[in-house]
Amino acid sequence: MSENRAQNTQKPGTNIFGWPDQMGHFGTYGGRYVAETLMPALLELDTAYRKYVLDESFQKELYGLLKDFAGRPTPLYHAERLSKKTAGGAIYLKREDLLHTGAHKINNTLGQSLLAKHMGKTKVIAETGAGQHGVATATAAAFFGMECKIFMGTEDIRRQAPNVNRMKLLGAEVIPVESGTGTLKDAMNEAMRYWVSTVRDTFYVIGSVAGPHPYPAMVRDFQKVIGEETRRQATEQIGRLPDHLVACVGGGSNAMGLFYPFLNESIRMTGAEAAGRGIETGKHAATLCAGTLGVLHGSKSYLLQDEYGQIKEAHSVSAGLDYPGVGPEHSLFKDFGRVEYVSITDSRALEAFEVLCRTEGIIPALESAHALAAAMDIAANTPADYVIVVNLSGRGDKDLGIVEEVAGA
Amino acid sequence: MNRIEEKFKTLKDKKEKALVGFVTAGDPDPETSESIVTAMCENGVDILELGVPFSDPTADGPVIQRSSARALKAGMRLAGVLEITRRLRKSSEVPIILFSYYNPIMAYGVDRFYKDSLSAGADGVLVVDLPPEESGELTSGWKDDKFCLIRLAAPTTPEDRMRMIAQNASGFLYMVSMTGVTGSGGLDTTEIGDYVEKLKRFTDVPVCVGFGISTPSDVAAISAIADGVVIGSAFERTIEENIENPDIASIIGKQTQAYKDATR
Ligand SMILES: Cc1ncc(COP(=O)(O)O)c(C=O)c1O
């Protein structure tokens, strides 16, 4: 039968730079695996994204928003007491928790909403797990005067209640999703269904470096400001680049944002996935550590799935990491060994959560606590002049209920 | 000529339009499902679409989501769908299209899927989340035109893209009637007529219309403007309402007849 230009043109194994290609592939990963109804919208978005990303006035406008509205740059902070406690490498925290709305997610939602505005869209939708992306989208929508609907699983609505109230205050409609386990995957399913029906006038603000092309590349480009700032700050504050970067990986956006500007430096990078109750229990969200190749939510990447290609339910105490997929570019980094992916259990993340509260007076998001736990492991085995930068992707106010619940259990 | 081409030729001679019937294989359980699809074939369905259940059907509305969940719970997987196909093929020459999301096919292995589908007697596959841009990885090993990739066009598809889709079409083209998921309401036959006409400018492959078609009068209206009508959620609704009913297969059979009459 006849076939078109659809053949994958990439040569797996050539290099890790310069992806995605024109078709949105990162090596064998990525792409656009969506219903035809959505394809024209993705092509339109790709065109708009290419046009504006290179456009200086757009960049300037976004930079202004990030600075004056969101609070960039965020500090690079030497956590001396934490470092002393682990008695090893020097731990620095990239304080994304200090951003407006309390997490790195706002970098991306301001970028996408500004793009939506330039494309003439007046309605935005988003999925959310921890509620941080939902809050950040609702905030951007309020700022730009757009109508906003947020899809959130019922279990996440329960465990991240403060964020639900914040979204409502900001004027967003929160749509509860009951299917599956009522977590991030189910919210994303429902957001995609809603988008299929409303695609003509609605912009879908995806919250991580996941989803169909151009989202993984676009969200990366909106988040790479984290790594760019870190480069500058490290050079100013310690006179050199760090030795090691650490970030948690749910969909992978805060990790990608920190890592990307350092890709061609000889710097080690570690991504911390959620091991939930332990990989061996099957109740985890460690997609890169324990997953296999598949297609979910529009892109090809590592996935948690059974031998029949049915998606497995992820498990993590942290709603933002409770997702069975991962951004396609991380899959590429894993195959190249460019980033080392480790997994941190619920209980180790909770421990790290507490340690940071007590030693530094900073309450981290449970997501970020996974990165902290991984960083403390690294610090424990490195000398005092070994500089480790941890992306403290969010603050933990939203998690107080769940932490109390787990502590009481 | 493959079975699909033959079918459309026969229908043309008889001046009838095609009734394409979709059900999720294995819903509500493998055995009942087999009696349901057999009843559909015996009562006038021209092309059968067998849905491969998937855990995360993002292009489907609640009715097909629930049918997929029931079928999974009852143990149906791609291999089981091929098994139903194989058994149906012993008693029927109705063209059978597998209807799937891409991930179950990937997990099965694309080459193995092609080989096993052909040997089971399937005539093609429609992969909801595999647009032309990505479909090469599935079809690159296909050797002849015995097995068709059924392609979709949507109301959002611009004209130049319609041309690209139409020019790569095989079997038939599936024109999605509305911007939405399966099982949505609100047919606009004038608009649909325009889409079909546009598509037909680019190809001789028959065009069938699906999504949101539920009554015999819908079927008659679409039959006037297209080569075939796809019914899915309406069958699934009947299954859902009759899960405990021992006459479920004959009820579906009668429903099939009513739709088929409307295509004549
Ligand atoms: C504070 C925080 N960190 C990390 C994540 C995980 O997402 P990603 O891996 O895309 O950074 C989330 C998601 O909700 C989050 O809220």
XYZ file of C-alpha atoms and ligand atoms in Angstrom:
689
model
C 0.000 0.000 0.000
C 1.097 3.556 -0.568
C 2.757 5.358 2.261
C 3.521 9.011 2.790
C 6.198 11.106 4.370
C 5.275 9.586 7.705
C 8.397 7.441 7.941
C 10.486 8.334 10.926
C 13.539 10.040 9.590
C 15.582 10.196 12.757
C 18.558 7.994 13.305
C 18.419 6.745 16.852
C 21.759 6.870 18.528
C 23.237 9.853 16.737
C 23.172 12.423 19.514
C 21.093 14.051 22.201
C 21.200 17.614 20.902
C 18.967 19.482 18.541
C 15.794 17.516 19.100
C 12.981 17.446 18.263
C 13.061 17.118 14.473
C 10.429 18.761 12.274
C 7.950 16.008 13.121
C 8.402 16.374 16.852
C 10.527 13.297 17.406
C 13.276 13.048 19.990
C 15.138 10.111 18.490
C 12.526 7.354 18.551
C 10.434 9.201 21.143
C 7.864 11.979 21.025
C 5.742 12.570 17.946
C 2.040 13.316 17.648
C -0.160 10.344 18.455
C -3.554 11.999 18.583
C -6.969 11.818 16.956
C -7.197 13.542 13.572
C -9.552 16.158 15.042
C -6.632 17.521 17.083
C -3.949 17.360 14.390
C -4.776 20.679 12.721
C -4.702 22.414 16.117
C -1.294 20.912 16.880
C 0.035 21.986 13.494
C -1.317 25.485 14.078
C 0.263 25.539 17.534
C 3.577 24.363 16.139
C 3.583 27.176 13.603
C 2.675 29.757 16.239
C 5.254 28.400 18.645
C 8.033 28.566 16.052
C 6.996 32.057 15.075
C 6.853 33.498 18.587
C 9.702 31.655 20.233
C 12.030 33.372 17.788
C 10.211 36.651 18.126
C 12.080 39.165 20.239
C 9.087 41.191 21.314
C 7.294 38.068 22.544
C 10.365 37.042 24.491
C 10.655 40.497 25.972
C 7.009 40.528 26.993
C 7.356 37.107 28.601
C 10.570 38.088 30.348
C 8.813 41.121 31.815
C 5.995 38.973 33.135
C 8.367 36.440 34.643
C 10.253 39.213 36.373
C 7.538 41.540 37.601
C 4.561 39.223 37.950
C 6.111 35.852 38.786
C 9.172 37.029 40.721
C 12.143 35.901 38.682
C 15.025 35.453 39.123
C 14.629 33.000 41.977
C 17.580 32.709 44.370
C 20.245 30.046 44.165
C 20.643 29.387 47.848
C 23.462 27.583 49.603
C 21.709 25.344 52.136
C 24.592 25.243 54.602
C 22.820 23.581 57.501
C 21.403 20.893 55.241
C 24.849 20.373 53.728
C 26.393 20.160 57.195
C 23.798 17.614 58.242
C 24.650 15.301 55.361
C 28.354 15.960 56.010
C 29.408 15.908 52.378
C 28.869 17.865 49.170
C 27.555 21.426 49.170
C 23.819 21.506 48.487
C 22.400 24.551 46.731
C 18.676 25.036 46.277
C 17.215 26.666 43.185
C 14.282 28.339 44.877
C 11.420 27.875 42.412
C 9.213 27.529 45.494
C 9.508 31.292 45.933
C 7.811 32.038 42.635
C 4.314 33.443 42.519
C 1.834 30.548 43.024
C 4.581 28.497 44.675
C 6.100 26.359 41.964
C 7.993 26.368 38.672
C 4.725 25.726 36.834
C 4.058 29.462 36.429
C 7.060 29.806 34.043
C 5.229 27.582 31.605
C 1.658 28.787 32.090
C 2.624 32.424 31.546
C 4.459 31.394 28.383
C 1.622 29.293 27.009
C -1.080 31.786 27.963
C 0.817 34.600 26.299
C 1.084 32.423 23.218
C -2.660 31.684 23.454
C -3.327 35.417 23.572
C -1.212 36.020 20.477
C -3.106 33.216 18.725
C -6.391 34.901 19.555
C -7.657 32.161 21.884
C -9.923 33.275 24.710
C -10.380 30.014 26.592
C -7.802 27.815 28.255
C -8.012 24.374 29.818
C -5.488 22.351 31.793
C -5.063 19.075 33.647
C -3.580 19.128 37.100
C -2.292 16.626 39.629
C -0.863 18.446 42.628
C -2.945 21.432 41.652
C 0.177 23.564 41.127
C -0.206 23.581 37.371
C -3.930 24.195 37.793
C -3.314 27.154 40.068
C -0.620 28.503 37.758
C -2.938 28.181 34.744
C -5.848 29.774 36.606
C -3.536 32.604 37.623
C -2.349 33.228 34.085
C -5.948 33.030 32.838
C -7.050 35.622 35.405
C -4.128 37.821 34.392
C -4.986 37.625 30.684
C -8.755 37.681 31.211
C -9.354 34.236 29.768
C -12.002 31.675 30.623
C -10.408 28.732 32.412
C -11.380 25.127 33.132
C -9.153 22.806 35.153
C -9.518 19.024 35.079
C -8.498 17.325 38.305
C -8.903 13.772 39.585
C -11.151 13.304 42.597
C -8.373 11.716 44.670
C -6.132 14.702 43.971
C -8.960 17.110 44.807
C -9.073 15.382 48.165
C -5.351 15.383 48.896
C -4.558 18.818 47.495
C -7.610 20.666 48.769
C -5.966 24.077 49.347
C -5.114 24.313 45.657
C -8.705 23.568 44.658
C -9.842 26.569 46.671
C -7.137 28.739 45.153
C -8.215 27.822 41.613
C -11.814 28.676 42.398
C -10.832 32.009 43.925
C -8.916 32.779 40.755
C -12.104 32.303 38.771
C -11.406 28.888 37.256
C -13.910 26.106 37.045
C -12.528 22.907 38.566
C -13.947 19.831 36.850
C -13.667 16.684 38.986
C -12.589 13.535 37.145
C -13.722 10.288 38.716
C -12.485 7.727 36.187
C -9.550 5.434 36.933
C -7.826 6.289 40.199
C -8.915 9.919 40.023
C -5.352 11.133 39.564
C -3.255 12.994 36.990
C -3.539 10.459 34.161
C -7.315 10.476 34.400
C -7.401 14.276 34.501
C -5.299 14.379 31.342
C -7.585 11.863 29.589
C -10.573 14.039 30.347
C -8.820 17.263 29.355
C -7.932 15.693 25.998
C -11.554 14.605 25.468
C -12.800 18.058 26.296
C -10.207 19.577 23.985
C -11.330 17.351 21.096
C -14.780 18.921 21.453
C -13.666 22.536 21.851
C -10.437 22.682 19.889
C -11.567 25.494 17.603
C -11.478 28.177 20.295
C -9.715 26.563 23.251
C -6.014 26.445 24.058
C -4.842 23.412 26.025
C -2.130 24.417 28.509
C -0.271 21.144 29.134
C 1.617 21.180 32.425
C 4.767 19.261 31.669
C 7.215 18.306 28.923
C 4.755 15.597 27.919
C 1.903 15.320 25.414
C 2.058 15.572 21.615
C 4.521 17.777 19.751
C 5.072 20.729 20.141
C 4.318 20.571 23.872
C 7.464 18.719 25.053
C 9.738 21.165 23.219
C 7.641 24.227 24.001
C 7.342 23.529 27.723
C 11.083 22.813 27.839
C 11.777 26.157 26.251
C 9.525 27.949 28.719
C 11.178 26.175 31.667
C 14.818 26.386 30.613
C 14.964 29.809 32.265
C 15.594 27.814 35.482
C 18.856 26.388 34.182
C 19.908 29.593 32.451
C 19.585 31.529 35.704
C 21.350 28.782 37.627
C 24.307 29.013 35.229
C 24.588 32.734 35.738
C 24.123 32.566 39.490
C 26.567 29.720 40.000
C 29.192 31.582 38.029
C 28.621 34.724 40.108
C 28.302 33.067 43.493
C 30.861 30.275 43.345
C 32.885 31.260 40.315
C 32.154 28.081 38.375
C 29.433 25.728 37.214
C 27.987 23.153 39.611
C 29.170 19.530 39.599
C 25.786 17.913 39.823
C 22.152 18.831 39.116
C 19.230 17.095 40.766
C 15.496 17.409 40.142
C 12.355 15.364 40.613
C 10.656 13.895 37.559
C 6.909 13.616 37.208
C 6.285 14.565 33.609
C 9.759 16.054 33.762
C 9.378 19.808 33.274
C 11.262 21.168 36.275
C 14.076 18.690 35.643
C 14.220 19.569 31.954
C 14.184 23.273 32.800
C 17.200 22.910 35.064
C 19.153 20.371 32.987
C 18.704 21.613 29.449
C 21.072 24.614 29.469
C 23.822 22.367 30.911
C 23.462 19.461 28.506
C 26.817 19.855 26.817
C 28.767 20.567 29.986
C 30.488 17.755 31.790
C 28.106 17.946 34.695
C 26.302 14.998 36.232
C 22.537 15.051 36.314
C 20.135 13.006 38.373
C 16.369 12.760 37.968
C 14.417 11.494 40.970
C 11.279 9.539 40.230
C 8.671 8.438 42.738
C 9.173 4.873 43.968
C 5.919 5.109 45.930
C 5.758 2.169 48.289
C 8.737 0.562 46.559
C 9.320 -0.497 42.970
C 9.080 -4.157 43.968
C 5.509 -3.605 45.267
C 4.335 -2.420 41.850
C 2.890 0.655 43.563
C 5.130 3.370 42.209
C 5.476 6.037 39.541
C 9.046 5.322 38.431
C 8.398 5.415 34.699
C 12.002 5.710 33.523
C 13.415 3.342 36.131
C 10.831 0.602 35.642
C 8.761 1.352 32.516
C 8.716 0.196 28.900
C 8.264 1.892 25.519
C 4.729 2.904 24.572
C 2.350 5.653 23.516
C 0.185 7.637 25.906
C -1.333 11.110 25.771
C 0.009 11.887 22.362
C 3.648 10.902 22.539
C 5.921 7.897 22.497
C 7.973 7.471 25.625
C 8.620 5.174 28.556
C 5.372 4.129 30.246
C 4.064 2.086 33.096
C 2.035 -0.572 31.309
C 1.310 -4.268 31.340
C 2.403 -6.742 28.651
C -0.832 -6.018 26.716
C -0.226 -2.298 26.449
C -2.802 -1.368 29.074
C -1.628 1.558 31.167
C -0.932 0.800 34.811
C -1.976 3.030 37.623
C 0.849 5.000 39.177
C 1.253 5.450 42.914
C 2.958 8.198 44.835
C 2.307 10.146 47.991
C 3.073 13.156 45.834
C 0.222 13.996 43.468
C 2.520 15.818 41.048
C 4.626 12.699 40.463
C 1.693 10.268 40.391
C 1.750 9.736 36.624
C 2.513 6.605 34.529
C 4.158 8.520 31.670
C 7.147 10.832 31.251
C 8.317 13.439 28.765
C 9.867 11.928 25.607
C 13.131 13.859 25.821
C 13.832 12.277 29.200
C 13.458 8.868 27.553
C 16.143 9.942 25.103
C 18.411 11.143 27.944
C 17.926 7.851 29.719
C 18.921 5.820 26.666
C 22.031 7.941 26.206
C 22.858 7.732 29.872
C 23.080 11.524 29.893
C 20.877 11.728 32.975
C 20.815 9.138 35.696
C 17.320 8.354 36.891
C 16.834 7.067 40.406
C 13.736 6.412 42.458
C 12.828 7.608 45.937
C 10.136 5.987 48.075
C 7.273 7.837 49.758
C 8.847 7.403 53.167
C 12.263 8.698 52.107
C 10.630 11.723 50.485
C 8.686 12.414 53.679
C 11.920 12.166 55.664
C 13.643 14.653 53.388
C 10.581 16.892 53.632
C 10.947 17.006 57.383
C 14.707 17.480 57.301
C 14.421 20.561 55.102
C 11.691 22.041 57.307
C 13.851 21.634 60.402
C 17.300 22.475 59.073
C 16.558 25.318 56.703
C 13.114 26.607 57.651
C 11.811 25.778 54.180
C 8.710 23.645 53.652
C 9.214 21.932 50.281
C 6.583 20.408 48.024
C 6.475 16.618 48.364
C 7.499 16.429 44.707
C 10.646 18.451 45.403
C 11.311 16.374 48.527
C 12.067 13.449 46.184
C 14.840 15.511 44.599
C 16.122 16.494 48.031
C 16.336 12.883 49.157
C 18.308 11.987 46.024
C 20.588 14.998 46.541
C 21.278 14.067 50.155
C 22.345 10.596 48.971
C 24.730 12.179 46.500
C 26.025 14.690 49.051
C 26.726 11.941 51.562
C 29.211 10.399 49.135
C 30.964 13.492 47.840
C 33.505 15.952 49.266
C 32.615 19.370 50.679
C 33.648 21.209 47.517
C 31.327 19.137 45.328
C 28.513 21.490 44.331
C 25.049 19.984 43.976
C 22.152 22.099 42.750
C 18.691 20.816 43.634
C 15.652 22.194 41.904
C 13.337 23.047 44.764
C 10.441 23.026 42.335
C 7.697 24.042 44.747
C 6.638 24.900 48.239
C 4.803 22.487 50.493
C 1.812 24.412 51.834
C -0.480 22.350 49.617
C 0.860 19.147 51.180
C 0.290 19.849 54.857
C -2.951 17.845 54.887
C -1.456 14.767 53.273
C 1.691 14.924 55.414
C -0.439 15.053 58.541
C -2.580 12.189 57.237
C 0.452 10.009 56.515
C 2.093 10.893 59.836
C -1.084 10.020 61.696
C -1.590 6.724 59.867
C -9.840 -7.023 -4.783
C -10.025 -7.180 -0.994
C -13.219 -7.857 0.940
C -13.874 -4.167 1.595
C -13.626 -3.227 -2.083
C -15.819 -6.167 -3.014
C -18.391 -5.143 -0.444
C -18.651 -1.585 -1.745
C -18.937 -2.863 -5.294
C -21.817 -5.168 -4.375
C -23.536 -2.388 -2.447
C -23.180 -0.047 -5.396
C -24.788 -2.586 -7.705
C -27.647 -2.968 -5.229
C -27.872 0.824 -4.792
C -27.404 0.513 -1.060
C -25.126 2.294 1.374
C -22.852 0.516 3.825
C -23.846 -0.096 7.414
C -20.633 -0.153 9.446
C -21.270 -1.472 12.949
C -18.882 -0.962 15.846
C -18.813 -2.779 19.155
C -16.049 -3.244 21.665
C -14.925 -6.869 21.470
C -15.448 -8.704 24.712
C -18.236 -6.478 26.011
C -19.902 -7.490 28.292
C -17.957 -10.781 28.230
C -16.169 -12.718 25.474
C -18.924 -15.258 24.923
C -21.852 -12.817 24.794
C -19.767 -10.497 22.658
C -19.247 -13.226 20.096
C -22.999 -13.894 19.918
C -23.597 -10.144 19.539
C -21.203 -9.696 16.626
C -22.504 -12.869 15.002
C -26.035 -11.448 15.227
C -24.800 -8.195 13.675
C -23.240 -10.083 10.755
C -26.363 -12.197 10.238
C -28.685 -9.206 10.322
C -27.205 -6.970 7.735
C -24.087 -5.250 8.984
C -21.944 -4.648 5.887
C -18.673 -4.013 7.687
C -17.902 -4.952 11.265
C -15.620 -2.835 13.420
C -14.248 -4.716 16.389
C -12.986 -2.435 19.136
C -9.837 -3.456 20.978
C -10.389 -2.415 24.599
C -7.912 0.090 26.034
C -7.429 1.455 29.532
C -7.256 5.100 28.456
C -9.577 5.743 25.506
C -9.042 9.506 25.132
C -11.069 9.862 21.933
C -14.152 8.156 23.329
C -17.151 9.421 25.227
C -18.542 7.807 28.388
C -20.514 5.029 26.638
C -17.527 3.508 24.840
C -15.267 4.220 27.830
C -17.536 2.046 29.933
C -17.741 -0.675 27.282
C -13.956 -0.735 27.081
C -13.690 -1.016 30.858
C -16.211 -3.905 30.935
C -14.355 -5.764 28.205
C -10.998 -5.339 29.946
C -12.490 -6.531 33.192
C -13.823 -9.582 31.371
C -10.272 -10.337 30.222
C -10.422 -9.238 26.592
C -7.085 -8.249 25.043
C -5.876 -7.863 21.452
C -5.142 -11.593 21.101
C -8.721 -12.328 22.140
C -10.068 -9.868 19.582
C -8.084 -11.680 16.887
C -9.498 -14.969 18.142
C -13.084 -13.676 17.780
C -12.152 -12.479 14.296
C -10.805 -15.898 13.379
C -13.973 -17.676 14.521
C -16.303 -15.178 12.837
C -14.387 -15.579 9.615
C -15.305 -19.282 9.504
C -18.991 -18.442 9.075
C -18.998 -15.001 7.500
C -17.398 -13.023 4.685
C -18.306 -9.662 6.261
C -15.245 -7.380 6.155
C -13.797 -6.965 9.644
C -11.910 -3.840 10.701
C -10.045 -3.787 13.987
C -10.468 -0.538 15.837
C -7.745 0.301 18.328
C -5.584 2.813 20.083
C -1.950 2.459 19.124
C -0.465 1.310 22.405
C -2.036 -2.187 22.537
C -0.782 -2.742 18.965
C 2.721 -1.552 19.853
C 2.791 -3.836 22.857
C 1.681 -6.760 20.671
C 4.371 -5.879 18.132
C 3.514 -4.191 14.831
C 4.863 -6.972 12.608
C 3.213 -9.698 14.613
C -0.018 -7.683 14.595
C 0.004 -7.467 10.802
C 0.726 -11.152 10.369
C -1.793 -12.376 12.939
C -4.541 -9.993 11.776
C -4.199 -11.223 8.219
C -4.202 -14.860 9.216
C -7.240 -14.319 11.469
C -9.087 -12.909 8.463
C -9.234 -9.234 9.405
C -9.365 -6.773 6.521
C -7.942 -3.685 8.080
C -7.347 -1.569 11.109
C -8.326 1.890 12.223
C -5.938 3.331 14.782
C -7.595 6.324 16.421
C -4.444 8.003 17.667
C -2.161 7.304 14.711
C -2.359 10.203 12.243
C -0.676 9.935 8.812
C 2.419 11.652 10.216
C 3.102 8.641 12.446
C 1.485 5.759 10.595
C 4.566 4.714 8.631
C 5.920 2.799 11.589
C 2.830 0.594 11.504
C 2.430 0.110 7.767
C 6.009 0.090 6.465
C 6.126 -3.711 6.521
C 2.747 -4.224 4.828
C 3.174 -6.045 1.575
C -0.028 -5.772 -0.451
C -3.486 -4.235 -0.340
C -5.166 -7.140 1.447
C -4.989 -5.266 4.736
C -6.118 -1.641 4.868
C -5.305 1.224 7.173
C -8.590 3.092 7.507
C -7.849 6.789 7.744
C -9.876 9.506 9.408
C -10.773 13.018 8.376
C -12.380 15.441 10.822
C -14.395 18.637 10.548
C -11.265 20.500 11.666
C -9.173 19.022 8.838
C -8.272 21.751 6.337
C -8.613 21.098 2.635
C -4.948 20.521 1.790
C -4.714 18.045 4.614
C -7.897 16.324 3.422
C -6.167 15.856 0.096
C -3.122 14.274 1.739
C -5.324 11.945 3.795
C -7.557 11.051 0.848
C -4.640 10.308 -1.430
C -3.264 7.822 1.075
C -6.631 6.197 1.740
C -7.382 2.518 1.418
C -10.552 0.520 2.097
C -12.717 3.468 2.948
C -12.326 6.895 4.493
C -13.867 7.582 7.851
C -15.306 11.073 8.003
C -15.832 12.139 11.605
C -19.169 13.965 11.668
C -18.421 16.424 14.435
C -15.739 18.020 16.544
C -15.986 15.786 19.581
C -15.561 12.374 21.121
C -17.628 9.306 20.227
C -21.215 9.352 21.383
C -21.691 13.131 21.221
C -24.956 14.523 19.868
C -25.914 17.119 17.279
C -25.682 16.029 13.636
C -25.540 18.739 10.993
C -26.190 16.962 7.707
C -25.614 20.030 5.558
C -22.160 20.515 7.017
C -21.388 16.799 6.788
C -22.509 16.781 3.172
C -19.953 19.503 2.448
C -17.108 17.567 4.089
C -17.964 14.401 2.194
C -18.139 16.256 -1.072
C -14.736 17.842 -0.450
C -13.140 14.504 0.381
C -14.622 12.909 -2.699
C -12.945 15.480 -4.880
C -9.611 13.928 -3.918
C -10.341 10.205 -4.097
C -12.534 7.402 -5.398
C -12.305 5.531 -2.100
C -15.767 5.314 -0.439
C -16.478 7.747 2.389
C -18.312 6.581 5.522
C -19.540 8.968 8.184
C -19.457 8.223 11.905
C -19.852 9.788 15.393
C -23.207 10.776 16.826
C -25.386 8.671 14.520
C -27.966 6.797 16.538
C -31.390 6.459 14.895
C -32.569 4.866 11.636
C -33.611 8.318 10.465
C -30.038 9.587 11.105
C -28.859 6.626 9.040
C -31.234 7.495 6.207
C -30.088 11.126 6.252
C -26.399 10.206 6.128
C -27.034 7.510 3.502
C -28.268 10.244 1.216
C -24.917 12.040 1.313
C -22.224 9.383 1.947
C -21.247 5.834 0.978
C -21.723 4.428 4.432
C -22.744 5.065 8.001
C -20.827 4.050 11.129
C -22.796 3.233 14.273
C -20.968 2.624 17.542
C -22.209 4.198 20.751
C -25.837 3.393 19.866
C -25.031 -0.340 19.812
C -23.011 0.013 22.987
C -25.913 1.747 24.711
C -28.136 -1.205 23.855
C -25.544 -3.610 25.227
C -25.272 -1.591 28.421
C -29.050 -1.553 28.890
C -29.332 -5.293 28.298
C -26.326 -6.707 30.072
C -28.387 -9.185 32.063
C -30.850 -9.854 29.255
C -30.498 -13.347 27.706
C -31.971 -11.982 24.446
C -29.233 -9.376 24.072
C -27.941 -10.804 20.776
C -31.342 -10.870 19.094
C -32.071 -7.330 20.320
C -28.829 -6.141 18.696
C -29.791 -8.160 15.608
C -33.096 -6.306 15.323
C -31.377 -2.967 15.867
C -28.955 -3.871 13.066
C -31.847 -4.703 10.721
C -33.540 -1.381 11.413
C -30.344 0.513 10.562
C -29.712 -1.618 7.501
C -33.216 -0.949 6.171
C -32.473 2.760 6.439
C -29.455 2.405 4.109
C -31.564 1.031 1.261
C 6.174 21.409 42.896
C 6.133 20.405 41.780
N 7.279 19.822 41.403
C 7.309 18.911 40.421
C 6.152 18.514 39.779
C 6.260 17.435 38.746
O 6.147 17.890 37.438
P 7.413 18.002 36.490
O 8.110 16.698 36.520
O 6.825 18.308 35.160
O 8.272 19.088 36.969
C 4.941 19.113 40.126
C 3.691 18.736 39.442
O 2.611 19.020 39.801
C 4.941 20.079 41.171
O 3.802 20.662 41.548
